[in-house]
Amino acid sequence: MSDKIQTPRGTFDVLGDAARARDELERTARGILERAGYERIETPTFESTALFARGVGESTDVVQKEMYTFDDGGGGSITLRPEGTAPVCRAYVEHGMHKLPQPVKLWYLGAYFRAERPQHGRYRQFWQVGAEALGSDDPAVDAESILLLAEILEAIKVSPVRLRISSLGTPATRAEYKAELQTYLRSHEDRLSGEVRDRIDLNPLRAFDADHPGTQEVMRAAPLLLDRLTDEDREHFETVKALLDSAGLSFEVDPTLVRGLDYYTRTVFEFTSDALGSQSGVGGGGRYDGLVEQLGGPPTPGMGWAAGVERILLASPPPPTAAPPLDLYVAYAKPEYRRDAFKLAADARRAGHAAELELGGRSLKGQLKSAQRAGARYVAILGDEGTALKDMESGEQRVIQIDTVMHHIRTGL
Ligand code: HAM
């Protein structure tokens, strides 16, 4: 026998209870998002590498070291999508969605890929549920978007969750602030970690994320972007906060909140759960008012989030595992009755019943046992005496005409 082949590192199969839990999450997310007017979108699993390089940002970890990038066989470069926002913006431009009534509200659920070091809650193929609203900079879009994720997490009973929000202002404010922060970091260079020091030019904001004690000490006195916002951006942020308050959603303002992707402007937020250990980010997002234009579209504001499906499920109780009900199990005594049995099961399904046929070549006794295990409400047994229908709840059994089986399932024996 040759060696067993297993799933690649950082990937996993989804089956049994885990598959049912995902179905439940998908149903819940769909219900909440579609009631708010979001429509489903699915973009391809791979995209041109340039989309992420330009959209997510050359300086981010995602682009620098976490992308699965391949030659497409014709001289082009493609990348397994590490995230969903750049693809949705590409689709918005490609389909001329700016001509639709704005904002265009879209949601998605699918697999994403990052070449990260796998650990509990961190995988190389993971799933995200996400929502994007394009074409309006109204702060109500921000507040509603955040509220929708909060409602999904609450419905799935993710706990305990903490919501942190902040504002990054406009790219111009950010650029000025970045220069100010760089000057500050350089003046304290000797106390910073090597990694932070190396990234002062590229991404100084990440210094707020560092777990190096010396760096943390320096960052406690660092200037904050939140104190440098323009009046307009501050007002926008104040309105977002007031709307969240009015919806009764509690949050903390965290001026050091850093997101790992470059496209954010104004509002950013993150939900975390202590149930997850070190990979505590359940979901997050924010506003990205320049992204569509950066990808070749008209100037278009955007706001959205994505949440990790595995992390949501890790931080929530398993849903009750009710097996789907089975209306009819079709058993047969001898091989010559297989044809009629096959047709009966197919007809029952066409009529909208859950029906299964014996497929394991079992003895009649074995078939009845397997019907019981499957929780069948009725069993039809095709044999020499005709068709017997057994009510598995009362134990009653009667010989009936085969073409009246469906009638009896509906009305009882
Ligand atoms: P992100 O924070 O990079 O944002 O990812 C969103 C969520 O995906 C995380 O909070 C986490 O739950 C999950 N996630 C990320 N990487 C992994 C991994 N390796 N294993 C398991 N789960 C993971 C985005 O992707 C943005 N596109 C969100 C967004 C949408 N911003 C605006 N619109």
Coordinates of C-alpha atoms and ligand atoms in Angstrom, one line a residue:
M1 CA 0.0 0.0 0.0
S2 CA 1.3 3.5 -0.8
D3 CA 1.5 6.4 1.7
K4 CA -1.8 8.2 2.5
I5 CA -2.2 11.6 1.0
Q6 CA -3.5 14.3 3.4
T7 CA -4.7 17.8 3.2
P8 CA -1.9 20.4 2.7
R9 CA -0.7 22.3 5.8
G10 CA -3.1 25.0 6.9
T11 CA -6.1 23.5 5.1
F12 CA -8.9 21.2 6.3
D13 CA -12.0 19.3 5.1
V14 CA -15.4 20.5 6.2
L15 CA -17.8 17.7 7.0
G16 CA -20.4 16.5 9.5
D17 CA -21.3 18.9 12.3
A18 CA -18.8 21.5 11.0
A19 CA -20.6 21.5 7.6
R20 CA -23.9 21.9 9.3
A21 CA -22.6 24.8 11.4
R22 CA -21.4 26.6 8.3
D23 CA -24.8 26.1 6.6
E24 CA -26.4 27.7 9.6
L25 CA -23.9 30.6 9.5
E26 CA -24.5 31.1 5.8
R27 CA -28.3 31.1 6.3
T28 CA -28.0 33.6 9.1
A29 CA -25.7 36.0 7.3
R30 CA -27.8 35.8 4.1
G31 CA -30.9 36.6 6.1
I32 CA -29.4 39.6 7.9
L33 CA -27.6 41.0 4.8
E34 CA -30.4 40.5 2.3
R35 CA -32.9 42.1 4.6
A36 CA -30.7 45.2 4.5
G37 CA -30.6 45.1 0.7
Y38 CA -27.3 43.5 0.1
E39 CA -27.1 41.2 -3.0
R40 CA -24.8 38.2 -3.4
I41 CA -21.7 38.5 -5.5
E42 CA -19.0 35.9 -6.1
T43 CA -15.8 36.8 -7.9
P44 CA -13.2 34.3 -9.2
T45 CA -10.9 32.4 -6.9
F46 CA -7.9 33.9 -8.7
E47 CA -7.3 37.3 -10.1
S48 CA -4.5 39.2 -11.9
T49 CA -1.7 39.7 -9.4
A50 CA -1.7 43.4 -10.2
L51 CA -5.2 43.8 -8.7
F52 CA -3.9 42.9 -5.2
A53 CA -0.5 44.6 -5.6
R54 CA -2.3 47.9 -6.5
G55 CA -5.4 47.4 -4.4
V56 CA -4.2 45.9 -1.2
G57 CA -0.9 47.8 -1.2
E58 CA 2.8 46.8 -1.9
S59 CA 3.9 47.5 1.6
T60 CA 1.4 45.2 3.3
D61 CA 2.3 41.7 4.7
V62 CA -0.4 40.3 2.6
V63 CA 1.2 41.4 -0.7
Q64 CA 4.8 41.1 0.5
K65 CA 4.8 37.6 1.7
E66 CA 1.4 36.0 1.9
M67 CA 0.2 35.7 -1.7
Y68 CA 0.0 32.4 -3.7
T69 CA 1.1 33.7 -7.0
F70 CA 1.5 31.7 -10.2
D71 CA 2.3 32.0 -13.9
D72 CA -1.0 31.6 -15.7
G73 CA 0.7 29.6 -18.5
G74 CA 0.6 32.5 -21.0
G75 CA 3.1 34.9 -19.5
G76 CA 0.7 36.6 -17.1
S77 CA 0.7 36.4 -13.3
I78 CA -2.3 35.3 -11.3
T79 CA -2.8 35.2 -7.5
L80 CA -5.2 33.2 -5.4
R81 CA -7.4 35.9 -3.8
P82 CA -6.1 36.8 -0.3
E83 CA -9.1 39.1 0.3
G84 CA -12.4 40.1 -1.3
T85 CA -12.5 43.9 -1.3
A86 CA -10.2 44.6 -4.3
P87 CA -12.0 41.9 -6.4
V88 CA -15.4 43.5 -5.6
C89 CA -14.1 46.9 -6.6
R90 CA -12.7 45.4 -9.8
A91 CA -16.2 43.9 -10.5
Y92 CA -17.9 47.2 -9.7
V93 CA -15.7 48.9 -12.4
E94 CA -15.9 46.0 -14.9
H95 CA -19.7 45.9 -14.8
G96 CA -20.2 49.7 -14.8
M97 CA -22.1 49.5 -11.5
H98 CA -21.5 53.2 -11.0
K99 CA -24.5 53.6 -13.3
L100 CA -26.8 51.8 -10.8
P101 CA -28.5 53.6 -8.0
Q102 CA -25.9 54.2 -5.3
P103 CA -24.8 52.8 -3.0
V104 CA -24.4 49.3 -4.5
K105 CA -24.5 46.8 -1.7
L106 CA -22.9 43.4 -2.2
W107 CA -22.1 40.4 0.1
Y108 CA -20.0 37.4 -0.5
L109 CA -19.0 34.1 1.2
G110 CA -16.1 32.0 -0.1
A111 CA -12.6 30.7 0.3
Y112 CA -9.5 33.0 0.6
F113 CA -5.8 32.2 0.6
R114 CA -2.9 33.5 2.5
A115 CA 0.5 31.8 2.9
E116 CA 0.7 32.3 6.7
R117 CA 2.2 30.2 9.4
P118 CA -0.8 27.9 10.3
Q119 CA -2.0 27.9 13.9
H120 CA -5.3 27.7 15.9
G121 CA -7.6 30.1 14.0
R122 CA -5.1 30.9 11.3
Y123 CA -5.1 28.9 8.0
R124 CA -3.8 29.0 4.5
Q125 CA -7.2 28.5 3.0
F126 CA -9.9 30.1 5.1
W127 CA -13.4 31.4 4.4
Q128 CA -14.7 34.9 4.7
V129 CA -18.2 36.3 4.8
G130 CA -18.1 39.9 3.7
A131 CA -20.2 42.9 2.7
E132 CA -19.3 46.0 0.7
A133 CA -21.3 49.1 0.0
L134 CA -20.0 51.2 -2.9
G135 CA -21.0 54.7 -4.0
S136 CA -21.9 56.7 -0.8
D137 CA -19.8 58.4 1.8
D138 CA -22.8 58.9 4.1
P139 CA -21.7 58.0 7.7
A140 CA -24.9 56.0 8.0
V141 CA -23.4 53.5 5.5
D142 CA -20.5 53.0 7.9
A143 CA -22.7 52.6 11.0
E144 CA -25.1 50.3 9.2
S145 CA -22.3 48.1 7.9
I146 CA -20.8 47.7 11.3
L147 CA -24.2 47.0 12.8
L148 CA -24.9 44.3 10.3
L149 CA -21.7 42.4 11.3
A150 CA -22.6 42.9 15.0
E151 CA -26.0 41.4 14.3
I152 CA -24.6 38.3 12.6
L153 CA -22.1 37.7 15.4
E154 CA -24.9 38.1 17.9
A155 CA -27.2 35.7 16.1
I156 CA -24.5 33.1 15.9
K157 CA -23.8 33.7 19.6
V158 CA -20.1 34.7 19.2
S159 CA -18.8 35.7 22.6
P160 CA -17.3 37.5 24.2
V161 CA -17.0 40.2 21.4
R162 CA -15.3 43.5 21.6
L163 CA -15.8 46.2 19.0
R164 CA -13.1 48.8 18.5
I165 CA -13.4 51.7 16.0
S166 CA -11.2 54.5 14.8
S167 CA -10.8 56.9 11.9
L168 CA -7.8 57.2 9.6
G169 CA -8.9 60.4 7.9
T170 CA -8.1 61.1 4.3
P171 CA -4.9 60.0 2.4
A172 CA -3.6 63.6 2.7
T173 CA -4.0 63.7 6.5
R174 CA -2.5 60.3 6.7
A175 CA 0.5 61.3 4.6
E176 CA 1.2 64.3 6.8
Y177 CA 0.7 62.3 9.9
K178 CA 2.9 59.5 8.5
A179 CA 5.7 62.0 8.1
E180 CA 5.2 63.3 11.6
L181 CA 5.2 59.7 13.0
Q182 CA 8.3 58.8 11.0
T183 CA 10.1 61.8 12.5
Y184 CA 9.0 60.7 16.0
L185 CA 10.0 57.1 15.5
R186 CA 13.5 58.1 14.1
S187 CA 14.0 60.3 17.2
H188 CA 13.5 57.1 19.3
E189 CA 15.1 54.7 17.0
D190 CA 17.4 53.1 19.6
R191 CA 14.5 51.9 21.7
L192 CA 12.5 50.3 18.8
S193 CA 12.6 46.6 17.7
G194 CA 14.6 45.8 14.6
E195 CA 11.5 45.0 12.6
V196 CA 9.8 48.3 13.4
R197 CA 13.0 50.2 12.7
D198 CA 13.3 48.5 9.3
R199 CA 9.7 49.5 8.4
I200 CA 9.8 53.2 9.5
D201 CA 9.9 54.2 5.8
L202 CA 7.4 51.7 4.5
N203 CA 4.8 51.4 7.1
P204 CA 5.4 53.3 10.4
L205 CA 1.8 52.8 11.5
R206 CA 2.5 49.1 12.2
A207 CA 4.6 50.2 15.1
F208 CA 1.4 50.5 17.1
D209 CA 0.9 46.8 16.6
A210 CA 4.3 45.7 17.9
D211 CA 4.5 43.4 21.0
H212 CA 8.1 44.5 21.6
P213 CA 8.2 46.2 25.1
G214 CA 10.6 49.0 24.1
T215 CA 8.5 49.8 21.1
Q216 CA 5.3 49.7 23.1
E217 CA 6.8 52.2 25.5
V218 CA 7.8 54.6 22.7
M219 CA 4.3 54.2 21.1
R220 CA 2.5 55.3 24.3
A221 CA 3.7 58.8 23.8
A222 CA 3.5 58.8 20.0
P223 CA 1.3 61.4 18.1
L224 CA -2.1 60.0 17.2
L225 CA -3.7 60.2 13.8
L226 CA -7.1 60.6 15.5
D227 CA -5.9 64.0 16.8
R228 CA -4.9 65.2 13.4
L229 CA -8.2 64.7 11.5
T230 CA -9.6 67.5 9.4
D231 CA -12.9 69.0 10.6
E232 CA -14.8 67.2 7.9
D233 CA -13.3 63.8 8.8
R234 CA -13.8 64.4 12.5
E235 CA -17.5 65.3 11.9
H236 CA -17.9 62.2 9.8
F237 CA -16.5 60.0 12.6
E238 CA -18.6 61.8 15.2
T239 CA -21.8 61.0 13.2
V240 CA -20.8 57.3 12.8
K241 CA -20.3 57.1 16.6
A242 CA -23.6 58.8 17.3
L243 CA -25.5 56.4 14.9
L244 CA -23.9 53.4 16.6
D245 CA -25.0 54.8 19.9
S246 CA -28.5 55.3 18.7
A247 CA -28.6 51.6 17.6
G248 CA -27.5 50.6 21.1
L249 CA -24.2 49.1 19.9
S250 CA -21.3 49.4 22.4
F251 CA -17.8 50.1 21.1
E252 CA -14.5 51.5 22.2
V253 CA -12.6 54.2 20.3
D254 CA -9.1 52.9 19.8
P255 CA -6.8 55.5 18.2
T256 CA -4.1 52.9 17.7
L257 CA -6.3 50.5 15.7
V258 CA -4.2 49.4 12.7
R259 CA -5.6 47.4 9.9
G260 CA -3.3 45.2 7.8
L261 CA -4.4 46.5 4.4
D262 CA -3.5 49.8 2.8
Y263 CA -6.7 51.0 1.2
Y264 CA -8.5 52.3 4.3
T265 CA -9.7 55.9 4.7
R266 CA -11.8 57.4 7.5
T267 CA -13.7 54.7 9.6
V268 CA -11.9 51.5 10.5
F269 CA -13.2 48.8 12.9
E270 CA -12.5 45.4 14.3
F271 CA -14.4 42.8 16.3
T272 CA -12.3 40.6 18.4
S273 CA -13.1 37.7 20.7
D274 CA -11.1 36.5 23.7
A275 CA -12.4 33.0 23.0
L276 CA -9.9 32.8 20.1
G277 CA -6.5 33.2 21.8
S278 CA -3.9 35.0 19.9
Q279 CA -5.7 35.1 16.6
S280 CA -8.5 37.2 18.2
G281 CA -9.7 39.1 15.1
V282 CA -13.2 37.8 14.2
G283 CA -14.0 40.4 11.6
G284 CA -13.1 43.9 10.6
G285 CA -13.1 46.4 7.8
G286 CA -13.7 50.1 7.2
R287 CA -14.0 52.7 4.5
Y288 CA -11.9 52.8 1.4
D289 CA -12.8 55.9 -0.5
G290 CA -9.9 55.8 -3.0
L291 CA -9.8 52.2 -4.0
V292 CA -12.2 52.1 -6.9
E293 CA -10.4 55.0 -8.5
Q294 CA -7.1 53.4 -7.9
L295 CA -8.3 50.4 -9.8
G296 CA -9.3 52.5 -12.9
G297 CA -12.9 53.4 -12.0
P298 CA -14.5 56.7 -11.3
P299 CA -14.0 58.3 -7.9
T300 CA -16.2 56.2 -5.7
P301 CA -16.4 55.9 -1.9
G302 CA -16.7 52.4 -0.4
M303 CA -17.3 50.8 3.0
G304 CA -17.3 47.2 4.1
W305 CA -16.0 44.3 6.2
A306 CA -15.1 40.7 6.1
A307 CA -15.2 38.1 8.9
G308 CA -13.5 34.8 9.2
V309 CA -16.0 31.9 9.0
E310 CA -13.7 29.5 11.0
R311 CA -13.1 32.1 13.7
I312 CA -16.8 32.9 14.0
L313 CA -17.5 29.2 14.4
L314 CA -14.6 28.7 16.9
A315 CA -15.9 31.5 19.1
S316 CA -19.5 30.3 19.1
P317 CA -21.4 27.3 20.5
P318 CA -22.0 24.4 18.1
P319 CA -25.6 24.6 16.6
P320 CA -28.0 21.9 17.7
T321 CA -27.3 18.9 15.5
A322 CA -30.8 18.0 14.3
A323 CA -30.5 15.5 11.4
P324 CA -32.7 16.6 8.5
P325 CA -36.0 14.9 8.6
L326 CA -36.6 11.9 6.4
D327 CA -40.2 11.4 5.2
L328 CA -39.8 8.0 3.5
Y329 CA -37.3 5.2 3.4
V330 CA -37.9 2.7 0.5
A331 CA -36.9 -0.9 1.3
Y332 CA -37.3 -3.9 -0.9
A333 CA -37.3 -7.7 -0.2
K334 CA -35.8 -9.0 -3.4
P335 CA -33.6 -7.6 -6.2
E336 CA -36.6 -7.9 -8.7
Y337 CA -38.4 -5.1 -6.8
R338 CA -35.5 -2.7 -7.1
R339 CA -36.9 -1.0 -10.2
D340 CA -40.2 -0.1 -8.6
A341 CA -38.5 0.9 -5.4
F342 CA -36.1 3.2 -7.3
K343 CA -39.0 4.8 -9.1
L344 CA -41.0 5.2 -5.8
A345 CA -38.1 7.0 -4.1
A346 CA -37.6 9.3 -7.1
D347 CA -41.3 10.1 -7.4
A348 CA -41.5 10.9 -3.7
R349 CA -38.5 13.3 -4.0
R350 CA -40.1 14.9 -7.1
A351 CA -43.2 15.4 -5.0
G352 CA -41.2 17.3 -2.5
H353 CA -40.6 14.6 0.2
A354 CA -37.3 13.7 1.7
A355 CA -36.9 10.1 0.5
E356 CA -34.1 7.6 0.5
L357 CA -33.7 4.2 -1.2
E358 CA -31.8 1.3 0.2
L359 CA -28.4 1.5 -1.5
G360 CA -26.3 -0.8 0.6
G361 CA -27.4 -4.2 -0.5
R362 CA -28.7 -5.0 3.0
S363 CA -31.1 -7.8 4.0
L364 CA -34.7 -6.7 4.7
K365 CA -33.9 -6.7 8.4
G366 CA -30.8 -4.6 7.8
Q367 CA -32.9 -2.2 5.7
L368 CA -35.4 -1.7 8.4
K369 CA -32.7 -1.0 10.9
S370 CA -31.1 1.5 8.6
A371 CA -34.5 3.2 8.1
Q372 CA -34.8 3.6 11.9
R373 CA -31.2 4.9 12.2
A374 CA -32.0 7.5 9.5
G375 CA -35.1 8.6 11.5
A376 CA -37.5 7.8 8.7
R377 CA -41.1 8.7 9.4
Y378 CA -42.5 6.0 7.0
V379 CA -41.0 2.9 5.4
A380 CA -42.3 1.4 2.2
I381 CA -41.5 -2.3 1.9
L382 CA -41.8 -3.7 -1.6
G383 CA -42.2 -7.5 -1.5
D384 CA -44.2 -10.5 -2.7
E385 CA -47.3 -9.3 -0.9
G386 CA -47.3 -5.9 -2.6
T387 CA -46.3 -2.7 -1.0
A388 CA -46.5 -2.4 2.8
L389 CA -46.3 1.1 4.4
K390 CA -45.1 1.2 7.9
D391 CA -45.6 4.2 10.2
M392 CA -42.4 4.3 12.3
E393 CA -44.0 6.4 15.0
S394 CA -47.0 4.2 15.8
G395 CA -45.6 0.9 14.5
E396 CA -48.7 0.4 12.4
Q397 CA -48.2 -1.4 9.0
R398 CA -50.6 -1.8 6.1
V399 CA -50.5 -3.2 2.6
I400 CA -51.5 -0.5 0.2
Q401 CA -51.4 0.3 -3.6
I402 CA -47.9 1.5 -4.5
D403 CA -49.4 4.6 -6.2
T404 CA -51.1 5.7 -3.0
V405 CA -47.9 5.8 -0.9
M406 CA -47.5 9.6 -1.3
H407 CA -51.2 10.2 -0.4
H408 CA -50.7 8.1 2.8
I409 CA -47.5 10.0 3.7
R410 CA -49.4 13.2 3.5
T411 CA -52.5 12.2 5.3
G412 CA -51.3 9.3 7.5
L413 CA -52.1 5.6 7.4
Ligands
HAM1 P1 -8.8 41.2 7.2 O1 -8.8 41.8 8.5 O2 -7.5 40.9 6.5 O3 -9.7 42.1 6.3 O4 -9.6 39.8 7.2 C1 -10.9 39.7 7.7 C2 -11.1 38.5 8.6 O5 -10.7 37.3 7.9 C3 -10.2 38.5 9.9 O6 -10.8 39.3 10.9 C4 -10.2 37.0 10.2 O7 -11.3 36.7 11.0 C5 -10.2 36.4 8.9 N1 -8.9 35.9 8.5 C6 -7.9 36.6 7.9 N2 -6.8 35.9 7.6 C7 -7.1 34.6 8.1 C8 -6.4 33.3 8.2 N3 -5.2 33.2 7.7 N4 -7.1 32.3 8.7 C9 -8.3 32.4 9.2 N5 -9.0 33.5 9.2 C10 -8.4 34.6 8.6 C11 -10.0 41.9 4.9 O8 -9.8 40.8 4.4 C12 -10.7 43.0 4.3 N6 -11.0 42.7 2.9 C13 -12.0 43.4 5.0 C14 -12.7 44.5 4.4 C15 -13.8 44.4 3.6 N7 -12.5 45.8 4.5 C16 -13.3 46.5 3.8 N8 -14.1 45.7 3.2

